[in-house]
Coordinates of N, CA and C in Angstrom, one line a residue:
K200 N 0.9 -1.0 0.0 CA 0.1 0.0 -0.1 C 0.8 1.4 0.0
I201 N 0.4 2.2 -0.6 CA 1.0 3.4 -1.0 C 0.9 4.3 0.5
A202 N 1.6 5.1 1.3 CA 1.2 5.9 2.4 C 0.7 7.2 1.8
Q203 N -0.4 7.6 2.8 CA -0.8 8.9 2.3 C 0.2 10.1 2.0
S204 N 1.1 10.0 2.9 CA 2.1 10.9 2.7 C 3.0 10.8 1.2
Q205 N 3.1 9.4 0.9 CA 3.7 9.1 -0.4 C 2.6 9.9 -1.4
A206 N 1.6 9.4 -1.2 CA 0.7 10.0 -2.3 C 0.7 11.2 -2.4
R207 N 0.8 12.1 -1.5 CA 0.7 13.6 -1.5 C 2.0 14.0 -2.3
E208 N 3.1 13.4 -1.9 CA 4.4 13.9 -2.3 C 4.5 13.5 -4.0
L209 N 3.9 12.5 -4.4 CA 3.9 12.1 -5.8 C 3.0 12.9 -6.3
T210 N 1.7 13.4 -5.9 CA 1.0 14.3 -6.7 C 1.7 15.7 -6.6
E211 N 2.2 16.2 -5.5 CA 2.7 17.3 -5.7 C 4.1 17.6 -6.7
Q212 N 4.7 16.3 -7.0 CA 5.8 16.2 -8.1 C 5.2 16.3 -9.3
I213 N 4.3 15.7 -9.7 CA 3.5 15.7 -10.9 C 2.9 17.3 -11.2
R214 N 2.5 17.8 -10.1 CA 2.0 19.1 -10.2 C 3.1 19.9 -10.6
N215 N 4.4 19.7 -10.1 CA 5.6 20.6 -10.5 C 6.3 20.2 -11.6
G216 N 5.4 19.4 -12.7 CA 6.2 19.0 -13.8 C 7.0 17.8 -14.0
K217 N 7.0 17.1 -12.8 CA 7.4 15.6 -13.1 C 6.6 14.8 -14.0
R218 N 7.5 14.0 -14.9 CA 6.7 13.1 -15.9 C 7.0 11.8 -15.8
L219 N 5.9 10.9 -15.8 CA 6.3 9.4 -15.2 C 6.0 8.6 -16.7
Q220 N 7.0 7.7 -17.1 CA 6.9 6.9 -18.2 C 6.1 5.7 -17.8
K221 N 6.1 5.1 -16.6 CA 5.7 4.1 -16.1 C 5.0 4.2 -15.0
I222 N 3.8 3.7 -14.8 CA 3.3 3.4 -13.4 C 2.6 2.2 -13.1
R223 N 2.8 1.8 -11.9 CA 2.5 0.5 -11.5 C 1.6 0.8 -10.4
V224 N 0.3 0.3 -10.6 CA -0.5 0.1 -9.4 C -1.3 -1.0 -9.1
S225 N -0.5 -2.0 -9.2 CA -0.6 -3.5 -9.2 C -0.9 -4.1 -7.7
N226 N -1.7 -4.9 -7.4 CA -2.0 -5.6 -5.9 C -2.7 -4.4 -5.1
I227 N -3.3 -3.5 -5.7 CA -4.3 -2.5 -4.8 C -5.4 -2.5 -5.1
D228 N -6.5 -2.5 -4.3 CA -7.6 -2.9 -4.5 C -8.5 -1.5 -5.0
L229 N -8.6 -1.7 -6.2 CA -9.4 -0.5 -7.1 C -10.7 -0.5 -7.3
N230 N -11.4 -1.6 -6.5 CA -12.7 -1.8 -6.8 C -13.8 -0.7 -6.4
D231 N -13.1 0.2 -5.3 CA -14.0 1.2 -5.0 C -13.7 2.4 -5.9
E232 N -14.9 2.6 -6.5 CA -14.7 3.6 -7.4 C -14.2 5.2 -7.2
R233 N -14.2 5.4 -6.0 CA -13.6 6.5 -5.7 C -11.9 6.7 -5.7
A234 N -11.6 5.5 -6.0 CA -10.0 5.6 -6.3 C -9.7 5.9 -7.6
I235 N -10.7 5.8 -8.6 CA -10.2 5.8 -9.7 C -10.0 7.4 -10.3
P236 N -11.1 8.2 -9.9 CA -10.6 9.5 -10.5 C -9.3 10.0 -9.9
P237 N -8.8 9.8 -9.0 CA -7.5 10.3 -8.8 C -6.3 9.4 -9.6
L238 N -6.5 8.5 -10.0 CA -5.7 7.6 -10.7 C -5.7 8.2 -12.2
L239 N -7.1 8.6 -12.6 CA -7.1 9.1 -14.1 C -6.6 10.4 -14.2
D240 N -6.8 11.0 -13.0 CA -6.0 12.4 -13.0 C -4.7 12.3 -13.4
V241 N -3.9 11.2 -12.8 CA -2.3 11.0 -13.1 C -2.2 10.7 -14.3
V242 N -3.0 9.5 -14.9 CA -3.1 9.1 -16.3 C -3.0 10.2 -17.3
S243 N -4.3 11.0 -17.0 CA -4.4 12.2 -18.1 C -3.1 13.1 -17.9
S244 N -2.8 13.5 -16.9 CA -1.5 14.3 -16.6 C -0.3 14.0 -17.4
Q245 N -0.3 12.6 -17.8 CA 0.9 11.8 -17.9 C 0.7 11.5 -19.4
S246 N -0.4 11.6 -20.1 CA -0.6 11.0 -21.2 C 0.3 11.1 -22.6
K247 N 0.9 12.2 -22.6 CA 1.9 12.5 -23.5 C 3.4 11.7 -23.4
V248 N 3.8 11.3 -22.3 CA 4.7 10.4 -21.9 C 4.6 9.0 -21.6
L249 N 3.5 8.6 -20.9 CA 3.2 7.5 -20.2 C 3.3 6.2 -21.4
L250 N 4.2 5.4 -20.9 CA 4.4 4.3 -22.1 C 3.9 2.8 -21.4
H251 N 4.0 2.9 -20.2 CA 3.6 1.4 -19.4 C 2.8 1.6 -18.1
L252 N 1.4 1.3 -18.2 CA 0.4 1.3 -17.1 C 0.0 -0.1 -16.6
D253 N 0.5 -0.5 -15.4 CA 0.2 -1.9 -14.7 C -0.7 -1.6 -14.0
L254 N -2.0 -2.2 -14.0 CA -3.2 -2.1 -13.2 C -3.6 -3.8 -12.7
S255 N -2.6 -4.5 -12.7 CA -2.8 -6.1 -12.8 C -3.0 -6.3 -11.1
W256 N -4.0 -7.3 -11.0 CA -4.4 -7.6 -9.8 C -4.8 -6.6 -8.7
S257 N -5.7 -5.8 -9.5 CA -6.4 -4.6 -8.7 C -7.7 -4.7 -8.7
N258 N -8.5 -5.8 -9.0 CA -9.8 -6.1 -8.5 C -10.8 -5.1 -9.1
L259 N -10.3 -4.6 -10.5 CA -11.2 -3.4 -11.1 C -12.6 -4.0 -11.5
S260 N -13.4 -3.3 -11.4 CA -14.9 -3.5 -11.7 C -15.1 -3.1 -12.8
T261 N -16.1 -3.6 -13.6 CA -16.5 -3.2 -15.3 C -16.5 -1.9 -15.1
R262 N -17.3 -0.9 -14.4 CA -17.3 0.3 -14.4 C -15.9 1.3 -14.4
S263 N -15.2 0.6 -13.4 CA -13.7 1.2 -13.5 C -12.9 1.0 -14.8
L264 N -13.1 -0.2 -15.2 CA -12.4 -0.5 -16.6 C -13.1 0.4 -17.8
V265 N -14.5 1.1 -17.7 CA -14.9 1.7 -18.8 C -14.2 3.0 -18.5
L266 N -14.1 3.5 -17.3 CA -13.6 4.8 -17.2 C -12.1 4.8 -17.3
I267 N -11.4 3.9 -17.3 CA -10.0 3.7 -17.6 C -10.0 3.7 -19.3
T268 N -10.9 2.7 -20.0 CA -10.4 2.9 -21.3 C -11.2 4.3 -21.7
E269 N -12.2 5.0 -21.3 CA -12.2 6.3 -21.9 C -11.4 7.4 -21.8
E270 N -10.4 7.1 -20.7 CA -9.4 8.2 -20.5 C -8.3 7.8 -21.3
L271 N -7.9 6.6 -21.6 CA -6.8 6.1 -22.7 C -7.1 6.6 -24.1
K272 N -8.5 6.5 -24.5 CA -8.6 6.9 -25.6 C -8.7 8.3 -26.3
V273 N -8.1 9.0 -25.4 CA -8.0 10.3 -25.5 C -6.4 10.6 -26.4
N274 N -5.5 9.7 -25.9 CA -4.4 9.5 -26.6 C -3.9 8.2 -27.0
P275 N -4.4 7.8 -27.9 CA -4.6 6.4 -28.3 C -2.9 5.7 -28.5
F276 N -2.4 6.7 -29.1 CA -0.9 6.3 -29.6 C 0.2 6.4 -28.4
G277 N 0.1 6.9 -27.3 CA 0.8 6.9 -26.4 C 1.4 6.1 -25.7
L278 N 0.6 5.3 -25.1 CA 0.8 4.0 -24.0 C 1.3 2.9 -25.1
K279 N 2.1 2.2 -24.6 CA 2.8 0.9 -25.4 C 2.4 -0.2 -24.5
N280 N 2.0 -0.2 -23.3 CA 2.1 -1.7 -22.7 C 1.0 -1.2 -21.5
L281 N -0.2 -2.0 -21.4 CA -1.3 -1.9 -20.7 C -1.5 -3.3 -19.9
D282 N -1.0 -3.5 -18.5 CA -1.5 -4.9 -18.1 C -2.7 -5.0 -17.1
L283 N -3.6 -5.6 -17.5 CA -4.8 -5.8 -16.9 C -5.1 -7.2 -16.4
S284 N -4.0 -8.0 -16.2 CA -4.1 -9.2 -15.9 C -4.4 -9.6 -14.6
Y285 N -5.1 -10.6 -14.4 CA -5.7 -11.0 -12.9 C -6.9 -10.2 -12.4
N286 N -7.7 -9.4 -13.3 CA -8.7 -8.6 -12.5 C -9.9 -9.3 -12.6

């Protein structure tokens, strides 16, 4: 699990222009739809440079998958690897 202080620090770095090419959010229960909007904010802010997104073992609901898919369709040529295994 990511600590709240780590999440705040990551969010602050992203706001200050930090660019992420790889995001791994595996083994975290994302079945709660309240967890999806912050994730989508990060993915959206990184869409031009994000190459790898790992959401494996995250217990994603159908609705969550739809929301993630809609966000990823905004930049269909950026992401090279999407791992949704074991959901």
